[in-house]
Amino acid sequence: MTTERDSETTFDEDSQPNDEEMPYSDDETEDELDTPPAVEPEQNRLNREVEVTHETLRKDCSWQVKANDPAFYEQPQFKKTKFLCLTTSKYSGNAIKTYKYNPVTFLPLNLLEQFKRAANFYFLILLILQAIPQITTLSWYTTLIPLLLVLGITAIKDLVDDIARHRMDNEINNRTCDVIKDGRFKSTKWKDVKVGDVIRLGKNAFVPADILLLSSSEPNSLCYVETAELDGETNLKFKMSLEVTDRYLQEESTLAVFDGLVECEEPNNRLDKFTGTLKWKGRSYALDADKILLRGCKIRNTDACHGLVIFAGADTKIMKNSGKTRFKRTKIDSLMNYMVYTIFVMLILVSAGLAIGHTYWEQQIGNSSWYLYDGMDYTPSYRGFLNFWGYIIVLNTMVPISLYVSVEVIRLGQSYFINWDLQMYYSEKDTAAKARTTTLNEQLGQIHYIFSDKTGTLTQNIMTFKKCCINGHTYGESGVLGVNQRN
């Protein structure tokens, strides 16, 4: 009777709280405890789960991709306001940039970064003080020239590093792949690939964007990929496209007229998650992470595969994980700043002591000595205040501004030694070590703990025969190897 009534109960009634149902207490009798609770009908539970799933999909799947239809992305709902009334597409281009500066921002950003160093900021304040005639004791150019020298050397080093990043970005952005254009596959640079393009990738090719796998030359729509650039794993993983797309989208002509619509989640940094739906020919097909090829993967053991670009450029998952290029500081930089702060405090104390002594001298001797009169009727305390800043200028050599230059030169030399190190050369792949930046050299190798989920991370999954025993004969030890092992 209870089951029949529950089966007729609507979802809204089931979700209402029951105020008469009390939690378990010690006052309940054994008969009450032995009574089995009312079991929710299986169909009601499934209906509720489906309703929640559909509601989640409607909420999260706001990213729409239409295949082979550039005009689709010109609709107003796909525009976003960038500055005032200027609008741009919410879909990113496929060109990436990892550099810090461009010709317009180099000077202001680099100066801002350099003046975060305590010594540079101190000498900037010192230069301003030397421009005040009442307190200056040295010519302003005695501080300006060393400061410009330090800033110039550091700026040149940062410029060289950033030029290397520009070259690396250009190399990646100018790679080519085959894209459907005007009904045919044409070789296109990565930076010109757009969301909604249908592309073709061959064996050992890198995936230029996050794409939905449509078809493959392998049986059962399989595509093998290497994800070493994503998670460091060298073993191959397989992806599998939808059966319907693999069956109908093998030829160039069918790929050119493919008009499927993908509704999926917004760009995010979750490498192992993907939720979406493909709508094609009046039917809907569920999509998951096993049908997505991520940017940075490499096609292996697959002659050819085809895919639809879902996320491009800065929207790809690997770029979402990399984040914005930011300025980093090493422990040496922090230590030098701490040393400069300490020296600066000592400098203030010494200058304050000298200023107090000067004030006392003015009161006792200066005012009564006519030959020391400078024509200024300043009070002794005001003269002591002016001389405090004068002593700050005179004793500026206590702050080691040349220390920063020395460290930068050492880092530059270390980067060349890293590039020339034969012990870091990997002959099997003809790959040498390459210092991509000269800012973090001293942080290399500073490892305290290693957290590994398996031994393959350390052993590179290379298994070498050591020893074995077969039928009483031991193989693998020197002195025991003989005819039996050779047989």
CSV table of C-alpha atoms in Angstrom, one decimal:
chain,number,residue,atom,x,y,z
A,1,MET,CA,0.0,0.0,0.0
A,2,THR,CA,2.8,2.3,0.9
A,3,THR,CA,4.7,1.6,-2.3
A,4,GLU,CA,1.6,2.2,-4.4
A,5,ARG,CA,1.0,5.6,-2.8
A,6,ASP,CA,4.6,6.6,-3.2
A,7,SER,CA,4.7,5.7,-6.8
A,8,GLU,CA,1.9,8.3,-7.4
A,9,THR,CA,3.6,11.0,-5.5
A,10,THR,CA,5.0,13.8,-7.6
A,11,PHE,CA,8.6,15.0,-7.4
A,12,ASP,CA,7.6,18.2,-5.6
A,13,GLU,CA,5.7,16.3,-2.9
A,14,ASP,CA,8.7,14.0,-2.4
A,15,SER,CA,11.1,17.0,-2.0
A,16,GLN,CA,9.0,18.6,0.8
A,17,PRO,CA,10.3,18.0,4.4
A,18,ASN,CA,8.3,15.8,6.7
A,19,ASP,CA,8.0,17.5,10.1
A,20,GLU,CA,6.4,14.4,11.6
A,21,GLU,CA,9.4,12.2,11.0
A,22,MET,CA,11.7,12.3,14.0
A,23,PRO,CA,15.3,11.2,14.1
A,24,TYR,CA,16.4,8.1,15.9
A,25,SER,CA,16.4,8.3,19.7
A,26,ASP,CA,17.0,5.9,22.6
A,27,ASP,CA,13.3,5.9,23.5
A,28,GLU,CA,12.3,3.9,20.4
A,29,THR,CA,11.3,0.4,21.0
A,30,GLU,CA,12.9,-2.6,19.3
A,31,ASP,CA,9.7,-3.1,17.2
A,32,GLU,CA,10.0,0.4,15.9
A,33,LEU,CA,13.6,-0.1,15.1
A,34,ASP,CA,12.9,-3.4,13.3
A,35,THR,CA,10.3,-1.7,11.0
A,36,PRO,CA,12.1,-1.1,7.6
A,37,PRO,CA,12.0,2.5,6.4
A,38,ALA,CA,9.9,3.4,3.4
A,39,VAL,CA,12.0,2.8,0.3
A,40,GLU,CA,11.9,5.4,-2.4
A,41,PRO,CA,10.8,4.0,-5.7
A,42,GLU,CA,13.6,3.5,-8.2
A,43,GLN,CA,11.8,5.4,-11.0
A,44,ASN,CA,11.3,8.5,-8.8
A,45,ARG,CA,15.0,8.5,-8.0
A,46,LEU,CA,16.1,8.1,-11.6
A,47,ASN,CA,13.7,10.9,-12.7
A,48,ARG,CA,15.1,13.3,-10.1
A,49,GLU,CA,18.7,12.5,-11.2
A,50,VAL,CA,17.9,13.1,-14.8
A,51,GLU,CA,16.2,16.4,-13.9
A,52,VAL,CA,19.2,17.5,-12.0
A,53,THR,CA,21.6,16.5,-14.8
A,54,HIS,CA,19.6,18.4,-17.4
A,55,GLU,CA,19.4,21.4,-15.2
A,56,THR,CA,23.2,21.3,-14.7
A,57,LEU,CA,23.8,20.9,-18.4
A,58,ARG,CA,21.5,23.9,-19.2
A,59,LYS,CA,23.4,26.0,-16.6
A,60,ASP,CA,27.0,25.0,-17.5
A,61,CYS,CA,26.8,24.4,-21.3
A,62,SER,CA,26.7,28.0,-22.5
A,63,TRP,CA,29.6,27.6,-24.9
A,64,GLN,CA,28.3,27.1,-28.5
A,65,VAL,CA,30.4,26.0,-31.4
A,66,LYS,CA,29.0,25.6,-35.0
A,67,ALA,CA,31.1,23.7,-37.5
A,68,ASN,CA,32.1,25.4,-40.8
A,69,ASP,CA,30.1,28.5,-40.1
A,70,PRO,CA,32.2,31.7,-39.4
A,71,ALA,CA,29.1,33.9,-39.6
A,72,PHE,CA,27.6,32.1,-36.6
A,73,TYR,CA,30.2,33.8,-34.3
A,74,GLU,CA,29.2,37.3,-35.4
A,75,GLN,CA,26.0,37.2,-33.5
A,76,PRO,CA,25.5,39.8,-30.8
A,77,GLN,CA,25.3,37.3,-28.0
A,78,PHE,CA,28.8,36.1,-28.8
A,79,LYS,CA,30.3,39.6,-28.3
A,80,LYS,CA,31.8,41.1,-25.2
A,81,THR,CA,32.6,44.7,-24.2
A,82,LYS,CA,36.4,45.2,-24.0
A,83,PHE,CA,36.8,48.9,-23.4
A,84,LEU,CA,33.9,51.5,-23.3
A,85,CYS,CA,31.9,50.8,-26.4
A,86,LEU,CA,34.4,48.6,-28.1
A,87,THR,CA,33.3,45.0,-28.5
A,88,THR,CA,35.2,41.9,-29.4
A,89,SER,CA,34.3,38.2,-29.9
A,90,LYS,CA,34.3,36.1,-26.7
A,91,TYR,CA,36.0,33.3,-28.7
A,92,SER,CA,39.8,33.7,-28.5
A,93,GLY,CA,42.1,33.4,-31.5
A,94,ASN,CA,44.5,30.5,-31.6
A,95,ALA,CA,47.7,32.6,-31.3
A,96,ILE,CA,49.3,32.4,-27.9
A,97,LYS,CA,51.7,34.8,-26.2
A,98,THR,CA,53.8,34.0,-23.2
A,99,TYR,CA,56.0,37.1,-23.4
A,100,LYS,CA,55.9,39.9,-20.8
A,101,TYR,CA,56.5,43.0,-22.9
A,102,ASN,CA,55.7,44.5,-26.2
A,103,PRO,CA,57.3,47.7,-27.7
A,104,VAL,CA,54.8,49.9,-26.0
A,105,THR,CA,54.8,48.4,-22.5
A,106,PHE,CA,58.5,47.4,-22.2
A,107,LEU,CA,59.8,50.7,-20.7
A,108,PRO,CA,57.1,51.4,-18.1
A,109,LEU,CA,56.6,47.8,-17.0
A,110,ASN,CA,60.3,47.1,-16.8
A,111,LEU,CA,61.0,50.2,-14.8
A,112,LEU,CA,58.1,49.4,-12.5
A,113,GLU,CA,59.5,46.0,-11.9
A,114,GLN,CA,63.1,47.2,-11.3
A,115,PHE,CA,62.0,49.9,-8.8
A,116,LYS,CA,60.5,47.1,-6.7
A,117,ARG,CA,64.1,46.4,-5.7
A,118,ALA,CA,64.9,48.4,-2.6
A,119,ALA,CA,68.3,49.7,-3.8
A,120,ASN,CA,66.9,51.0,-7.0
A,121,PHE,CA,64.0,52.8,-5.3
A,122,TYR,CA,66.4,54.2,-2.7
A,123,PHE,CA,68.6,55.8,-5.4
A,124,LEU,CA,65.5,57.2,-7.1
A,125,ILE,CA,64.6,58.9,-3.9
A,126,LEU,CA,68.2,60.0,-3.5
A,127,LEU,CA,68.2,61.5,-7.0
A,128,ILE,CA,65.0,63.5,-6.1
A,129,LEU,CA,66.7,64.8,-2.9
A,130,GLN,CA,69.8,65.9,-4.8
A,131,ALA,CA,67.6,68.1,-7.0
A,132,ILE,CA,66.7,70.2,-3.9
A,133,PRO,CA,69.4,73.0,-3.5
A,134,GLN,CA,68.9,73.4,0.2
A,135,ILE,CA,70.0,69.9,1.1
A,136,THR,CA,72.1,68.6,-1.7
A,137,THR,CA,75.8,68.0,-1.0
A,138,LEU,CA,76.7,66.3,-4.3
A,139,SER,CA,75.8,66.9,-7.9
A,140,TRP,CA,72.7,65.1,-9.1
A,141,TYR,CA,74.5,63.4,-12.0
A,142,THR,CA,76.7,61.5,-9.5
A,143,THR,CA,73.6,59.4,-8.7
A,144,LEU,CA,71.9,59.5,-12.1
A,145,ILE,CA,74.7,57.9,-14.0
A,146,PRO,CA,75.2,54.8,-11.8
A,147,LEU,CA,71.4,54.4,-11.6
A,148,LEU,CA,71.0,54.6,-15.3
A,149,LEU,CA,73.8,52.1,-15.8
A,150,VAL,CA,72.2,49.6,-13.4
A,151,LEU,CA,68.7,50.0,-14.9
A,152,GLY,CA,70.1,49.8,-18.4
A,153,ILE,CA,72.0,46.5,-17.9
A,154,THR,CA,69.1,44.9,-16.2
A,155,ALA,CA,66.7,46.1,-18.9
A,156,ILE,CA,68.9,44.7,-21.7
A,157,LYS,CA,69.0,41.3,-19.9
A,158,ASP,CA,65.2,41.3,-19.5
A,159,LEU,CA,64.9,42.4,-23.2
A,160,VAL,CA,67.0,39.5,-24.4
A,161,ASP,CA,64.9,37.0,-22.3
A,162,ASP,CA,61.7,38.4,-23.7
A,163,ILE,CA,62.9,38.3,-27.3
A,164,ALA,CA,63.6,34.6,-26.8
A,165,ARG,CA,59.9,34.2,-25.6
A,166,HIS,CA,58.7,36.1,-28.7
A,167,ARG,CA,60.7,33.8,-30.9
A,168,MET,CA,59.3,30.7,-29.2
A,169,ASP,CA,55.8,32.0,-29.5
A,170,ASN,CA,56.3,32.8,-33.2
A,171,GLU,CA,57.7,29.4,-33.8
A,172,ILE,CA,54.6,27.7,-32.3
A,173,ASN,CA,52.1,30.1,-33.8
A,174,ASN,CA,53.5,29.6,-37.3
A,175,ARG,CA,53.2,25.8,-37.2
A,176,THR,CA,50.8,24.5,-39.8
A,177,CYS,CA,47.9,22.1,-40.0
A,178,ASP,CA,45.2,21.2,-42.6
A,179,VAL,CA,41.9,23.2,-42.1
A,180,ILE,CA,38.7,23.0,-44.2
A,181,LYS,CA,38.5,26.3,-46.2
A,182,ASP,CA,36.2,26.7,-49.2
A,183,GLY,CA,35.3,23.1,-49.1
A,184,ARG,CA,38.9,21.8,-49.2
A,185,PHE,CA,41.7,21.1,-46.8
A,186,LYS,CA,44.3,23.9,-46.9
A,187,SER,CA,47.5,24.3,-45.0
A,188,THR,CA,47.0,26.9,-42.4
A,189,LYS,CA,49.1,28.4,-39.6
A,190,TRP,CA,48.1,27.7,-36.1
A,191,LYS,CA,47.5,31.4,-35.3
A,192,ASP,CA,44.9,31.5,-38.1
A,193,VAL,CA,42.9,28.5,-36.8
A,194,LYS,CA,39.5,29.6,-35.3
A,195,VAL,CA,36.8,28.0,-33.2
A,196,GLY,CA,34.5,26.0,-35.4
A,197,ASP,CA,37.2,25.0,-37.9
A,198,VAL,CA,37.4,21.3,-39.0
A,199,ILE,CA,41.1,20.3,-39.1
A,200,ARG,CA,43.1,17.2,-40.1
A,201,LEU,CA,46.1,15.9,-38.2
A,202,GLY,CA,48.6,13.3,-39.2
A,203,LYS,CA,50.9,11.0,-37.3
A,204,ASN,CA,53.4,12.6,-34.9
A,205,ALA,CA,51.6,16.0,-35.3
A,206,PHE,CA,50.9,18.2,-32.3
A,207,VAL,CA,47.3,19.2,-31.6
A,208,PRO,CA,46.9,23.0,-32.2
A,209,ALA,CA,43.8,23.5,-30.1
A,210,ASP,CA,41.3,21.7,-27.9
A,211,ILE,CA,39.3,19.7,-30.5
A,212,LEU,CA,36.4,17.3,-30.6
A,213,LEU,CA,37.6,14.1,-32.3
A,214,LEU,CA,35.2,13.4,-35.2
A,215,SER,CA,36.9,10.5,-37.0
A,216,SER,CA,40.0,8.5,-37.2
A,217,SER,CA,41.8,6.2,-39.7
A,218,GLU,CA,42.1,3.6,-37.0
A,219,PRO,CA,39.5,0.9,-36.5
A,220,ASN,CA,36.7,1.6,-33.9
A,221,SER,CA,37.4,5.3,-34.2
A,222,LEU,CA,40.5,5.1,-31.9
A,223,CYS,CA,43.1,7.8,-31.8
A,224,TYR,CA,46.3,7.4,-29.8
A,225,VAL,CA,47.9,10.4,-28.2
A,226,GLU,CA,50.9,11.2,-26.1
A,227,THR,CA,50.3,13.7,-23.3
A,228,ALA,CA,53.8,14.3,-22.1
A,229,GLU,CA,53.5,18.1,-22.4
A,230,LEU,CA,50.4,18.1,-20.3
A,231,ASP,CA,51.0,15.6,-17.4
A,232,GLY,CA,54.5,14.3,-18.1
A,233,GLU,CA,53.2,10.8,-19.0
A,234,THR,CA,55.0,9.2,-21.9
A,235,ASN,CA,52.7,6.2,-22.2
A,236,LEU,CA,50.1,6.5,-24.9
A,237,LYS,CA,46.4,7.2,-24.2
A,238,PHE,CA,43.6,6.5,-26.5
A,239,LYS,CA,40.6,8.7,-27.5
A,240,MET,CA,37.5,7.5,-29.2
A,241,SER,CA,35.1,9.6,-31.3
A,242,LEU,CA,31.4,9.1,-31.6
A,243,GLU,CA,30.4,6.2,-33.8
A,244,VAL,CA,28.1,8.3,-35.9
A,245,THR,CA,30.7,10.9,-36.7
A,246,ASP,CA,33.4,8.3,-37.4
A,247,ARG,CA,31.0,6.5,-39.8
A,248,TYR,CA,29.9,9.6,-41.9
A,249,LEU,CA,32.9,12.0,-41.5
A,250,GLN,CA,35.8,10.2,-43.2
A,251,GLU,CA,35.9,12.0,-46.6
A,252,GLU,CA,36.8,15.6,-47.3
A,253,SER,CA,33.5,16.3,-49.0
A,254,THR,CA,31.4,15.2,-46.0
A,255,LEU,CA,33.7,17.1,-43.5
A,256,ALA,CA,33.2,20.2,-45.6
A,257,VAL,CA,29.4,20.1,-45.2
A,258,PHE,CA,29.4,19.1,-41.6
A,259,ASP,CA,27.2,21.5,-39.7
A,260,GLY,CA,27.0,20.0,-36.2
A,261,LEU,CA,26.4,22.3,-33.2
A,262,VAL,CA,28.3,21.7,-29.9
A,263,GLU,CA,27.0,23.0,-26.6
A,264,CYS,CA,29.5,22.5,-23.8
A,265,GLU,CA,31.0,24.0,-20.7
A,266,GLU,CA,32.8,27.3,-20.6
A,267,PRO,CA,36.7,27.3,-21.0
A,268,ASN,CA,38.3,26.0,-17.8
A,269,ASN,CA,41.5,24.5,-16.5
A,270,ARG,CA,40.2,21.0,-15.7
A,271,LEU,CA,42.3,18.7,-17.9
A,272,ASP,CA,40.3,15.5,-17.2
A,273,LYS,CA,36.8,16.9,-17.3
A,274,PHE,CA,34.5,17.9,-20.2
A,275,THR,CA,30.8,18.1,-20.5
A,276,GLY,CA,28.9,18.8,-23.6
A,277,THR,CA,26.4,17.8,-26.3
A,278,LEU,CA,26.7,17.5,-30.1
A,279,LYS,CA,23.5,18.3,-32.0
A,280,TRP,CA,23.5,17.0,-35.6
A,281,LYS,CA,20.8,15.8,-38.0
A,282,GLY,CA,18.1,16.3,-35.4
A,283,ARG,CA,19.7,14.2,-32.7
A,284,SER,CA,21.8,14.9,-29.6
A,285,TYR,CA,25.0,13.0,-28.6
A,286,ALA,CA,26.6,13.3,-25.2
A,287,LEU,CA,30.3,14.3,-25.1
A,288,ASP,CA,32.9,13.6,-22.4
A,289,ALA,CA,36.7,14.0,-21.9
A,290,ASP,CA,37.4,10.8,-23.9
A,291,LYS,CA,36.3,12.5,-27.1
A,292,ILE,CA,38.5,15.6,-26.7
A,293,LEU,CA,42.0,16.1,-27.9
A,294,LEU,CA,43.8,18.8,-25.8
A,295,ARG,CA,46.3,21.3,-27.2
A,296,GLY,CA,49.8,20.0,-26.5
A,297,CYS,CA,49.0,16.4,-27.2
A,298,LYS,CA,50.9,14.5,-29.9
A,299,ILE,CA,49.2,12.1,-32.3
A,300,ARG,CA,50.8,8.6,-32.2
A,301,ASN,CA,50.2,5.4,-34.1
A,302,THR,CA,47.4,7.1,-36.0
A,303,ASP,CA,47.8,7.9,-39.7
A,304,ALA,CA,45.1,10.6,-39.7
A,305,CYS,CA,42.3,12.0,-37.6
A,306,HIS,CA,39.8,14.8,-37.9
A,307,GLY,CA,38.5,17.2,-35.3
A,308,LEU,CA,36.3,20.2,-34.6
A,309,VAL,CA,38.0,23.1,-32.8
A,310,ILE,CA,36.2,23.8,-29.5
A,311,PHE,CA,38.6,26.0,-27.6
A,312,ALA,CA,41.4,28.0,-29.1
A,313,GLY,CA,44.4,30.0,-27.9
A,314,ALA,CA,44.0,31.4,-24.4
A,315,ASP,CA,40.8,29.4,-23.9
A,316,THR,CA,42.5,26.0,-24.2
A,317,LYS,CA,42.9,24.0,-21.0
A,318,ILE,CA,46.7,24.0,-21.1
A,319,MET,CA,46.8,27.8,-21.4
A,320,LYS,CA,44.2,28.1,-18.6
A,321,ASN,CA,46.5,26.1,-16.4
A,322,SER,CA,49.6,28.1,-17.3
A,323,GLY,CA,48.1,31.4,-16.2
A,324,LYS,CA,49.5,34.9,-16.9
A,325,THR,CA,53.2,35.4,-17.1
A,326,ARG,CA,54.2,37.1,-13.9
A,327,PHE,CA,57.4,38.5,-12.5
A,328,LYS,CA,59.1,36.1,-10.1
A,329,ARG,CA,61.5,36.7,-7.3
A,330,THR,CA,64.1,34.2,-6.0
A,331,LYS,CA,65.4,33.8,-2.5
A,332,ILE,CA,68.5,35.7,-3.4
A,333,ASP,CA,66.4,38.7,-4.4
A,334,SER,CA,64.5,38.6,-1.2
A,335,LEU,CA,67.8,38.3,0.8
A,336,MET,CA,69.3,41.2,-1.1
A,337,ASN,CA,66.2,43.3,-0.4
A,338,TYR,CA,66.4,42.4,3.3
A,339,MET,CA,70.1,43.4,3.4
A,340,VAL,CA,69.3,46.7,1.8
A,341,TYR,CA,66.5,47.4,4.2
A,342,THR,CA,68.8,46.6,7.1
A,343,ILE,CA,71.6,48.9,5.7
A,344,PHE,CA,69.0,51.6,5.1
A,345,VAL,CA,67.8,51.5,8.7
A,346,MET,CA,71.5,51.8,9.8
A,347,LEU,CA,71.9,54.7,7.4
A,348,ILE,CA,69.0,56.5,8.9
A,349,LEU,CA,70.3,56.0,12.4
A,350,VAL,CA,73.8,57.2,11.6
A,351,SER,CA,72.4,60.2,9.7
A,352,ALA,CA,70.0,61.0,12.6
A,353,GLY,CA,72.9,60.9,15.0
A,354,LEU,CA,75.0,63.2,12.9
A,355,ALA,CA,72.1,65.6,12.4
A,356,ILE,CA,71.5,65.7,16.2
A,357,GLY,CA,75.2,66.4,16.7
A,358,HIS,CA,75.1,69.1,14.1
A,359,THR,CA,72.1,70.8,15.8
A,360,TYR,CA,74.0,70.8,19.1
A,361,TRP,CA,77.1,72.2,17.4
A,362,GLU,CA,75.0,75.0,15.8
A,363,GLN,CA,73.6,75.9,19.2
A,364,GLN,CA,76.9,76.0,21.0
A,365,ILE,CA,79.4,77.2,18.4
A,366,GLY,CA,77.9,78.0,15.0
A,367,ASN,CA,75.7,80.9,16.1
A,368,SER,CA,78.7,82.6,17.9
A,369,SER,CA,81.1,82.2,15.1
A,370,TRP,CA,80.7,85.2,12.7
A,371,TYR,CA,83.0,83.6,10.1
A,372,LEU,CA,80.7,80.7,9.7
A,373,TYR,CA,77.6,82.8,8.9
A,374,ASP,CA,76.2,81.9,5.5
A,375,GLY,CA,73.6,84.6,5.2
A,376,MET,CA,70.7,82.3,6.1
A,377,ASP,CA,68.9,83.0,9.4
A,378,TYR,CA,67.9,79.4,10.0
A,379,THR,CA,67.3,78.0,13.5
A,380,PRO,CA,69.7,75.3,14.7
A,381,SER,CA,66.9,72.7,14.6
A,382,TYR,CA,66.0,73.5,11.0
A,383,ARG,CA,69.7,73.4,10.0
A,384,GLY,CA,69.9,69.9,11.7
A,385,PHE,CA,66.9,68.8,9.7
A,386,LEU,CA,68.4,69.9,6.4
A,387,ASN,CA,71.7,68.3,7.3
A,388,PHE,CA,70.0,65.0,8.1
A,389,TRP,CA,69.0,64.7,4.4
A,390,GLY,CA,72.5,65.9,3.4
A,391,TYR,CA,74.1,63.0,5.4
A,392,ILE,CA,71.7,60.6,3.7
A,393,ILE,CA,73.1,61.8,0.3
A,394,VAL,CA,76.8,61.8,1.4
A,395,LEU,CA,76.6,58.3,2.9
A,396,ASN,CA,74.7,56.7,-0.1
A,397,THR,CA,77.7,54.5,-0.8
A,398,MET,CA,76.6,52.3,2.2
A,399,VAL,CA,73.8,51.0,-0.1
A,400,PRO,CA,75.4,48.5,-2.5
A,401,ILE,CA,73.6,49.3,-5.8
A,402,SER,CA,76.4,47.5,-7.7
A,403,LEU,CA,75.5,44.2,-6.0
A,404,TYR,CA,72.4,43.9,-8.2
A,405,VAL,CA,74.5,44.4,-11.3
A,406,SER,CA,77.0,41.7,-10.1
A,407,VAL,CA,74.1,39.2,-9.5
A,408,GLU,CA,72.6,39.9,-13.0
A,409,VAL,CA,76.0,39.3,-14.7
A,410,ILE,CA,76.5,36.1,-12.7
A,411,ARG,CA,73.0,34.8,-13.7
A,412,LEU,CA,73.7,35.6,-17.3
A,413,GLY,CA,76.9,33.6,-17.2
A,414,GLN,CA,75.2,30.7,-15.5
A,415,SER,CA,72.6,30.5,-18.2
A,416,TYR,CA,75.3,30.1,-20.8
A,417,PHE,CA,77.0,27.4,-18.7
A,418,ILE,CA,73.7,25.6,-18.5
A,419,ASN,CA,73.3,25.6,-22.3
A,420,TRP,CA,76.9,24.4,-22.7
A,421,ASP,CA,76.7,21.6,-20.1
A,422,LEU,CA,77.4,18.3,-21.8
A,423,GLN,CA,76.2,16.3,-18.8
A,424,MET,CA,72.7,17.7,-19.4
A,425,TYR,CA,72.7,16.8,-23.1
A,426,TYR,CA,70.2,14.0,-24.0
A,427,SER,CA,71.8,12.3,-27.0
A,428,GLU,CA,68.9,9.9,-27.8
A,429,LYS,CA,66.7,12.9,-28.8
A,430,ASP,CA,69.5,15.3,-29.6
A,431,THR,CA,68.2,17.7,-27.0
A,432,ALA,CA,70.4,20.0,-25.0
A,433,ALA,CA,69.5,22.0,-21.8
A,434,LYS,CA,68.1,25.4,-22.5
A,435,ALA,CA,67.9,28.2,-20.0
A,436,ARG,CA,64.7,30.1,-21.1
A,437,THR,CA,65.2,32.8,-18.5
A,438,THR,CA,68.1,34.1,-16.4
A,439,THR,CA,66.0,35.2,-13.5
A,440,LEU,CA,65.6,31.9,-11.6
A,441,ASN,CA,68.9,30.1,-12.1
A,442,GLU,CA,69.8,29.8,-8.4
A,443,GLN,CA,66.4,28.1,-7.8
A,444,LEU,CA,67.3,25.1,-9.9
A,445,GLY,CA,67.8,21.9,-8.0
A,446,GLN,CA,66.5,23.3,-4.8
A,447,ILE,CA,64.3,20.3,-4.1
A,448,HIS,CA,63.5,19.3,-0.5
A,449,TYR,CA,60.7,16.7,-1.0
A,450,ILE,CA,59.4,14.6,-3.9
A,451,PHE,CA,55.8,13.4,-3.9
A,452,SER,CA,55.3,10.6,-6.4
A,453,ASP,CA,52.3,8.4,-7.0
A,454,LYS,CA,54.4,5.6,-8.6
A,455,THR,CA,58.0,4.6,-9.2
A,456,GLY,CA,57.7,5.2,-13.0
A,457,THR,CA,58.0,8.9,-12.4
A,458,LEU,CA,61.6,8.4,-11.2
A,459,THR,CA,62.6,5.3,-13.2
A,460,GLN,CA,61.2,6.6,-16.6
A,461,ASN,CA,59.4,3.2,-16.8
A,462,ILE,CA,62.6,1.6,-18.0
A,463,MET,CA,63.0,-2.0,-16.8
A,464,THR,CA,66.5,-3.5,-16.9
A,465,PHE,CA,67.2,-7.2,-16.4
A,466,LYS,CA,69.2,-7.8,-13.2
A,467,LYS,CA,68.9,-11.4,-12.1
A,468,CYS,CA,66.7,-14.4,-12.3
A,469,CYS,CA,66.8,-18.1,-11.3
A,470,ILE,CA,65.5,-20.8,-13.6
A,471,ASN,CA,65.7,-24.5,-12.7
A,472,GLY,CA,68.3,-23.9,-10.1
A,473,HIS,CA,70.6,-21.8,-12.4
A,474,THR,CA,71.1,-18.2,-11.5
A,475,TYR,CA,71.3,-15.8,-14.4
A,476,GLY,CA,72.5,-12.2,-14.3
A,477,GLU,CA,75.5,-12.4,-11.9
A,478,SER,CA,79.1,-12.1,-13.1
A,479,GLY,CA,81.0,-15.3,-12.7
A,480,VAL,CA,77.9,-17.5,-12.8
A,481,LEU,CA,76.9,-16.7,-16.4
A,482,GLY,CA,77.9,-19.5,-18.7
A,483,VAL,CA,76.6,-21.9,-21.3
A,484,ASN,CA,73.2,-22.2,-19.7
A,485,GLN,CA,72.6,-18.4,-19.9
A,486,ARG,CA,73.8,-18.2,-23.6
A,487,ASN,CA,71.4,-21.1,-24.4
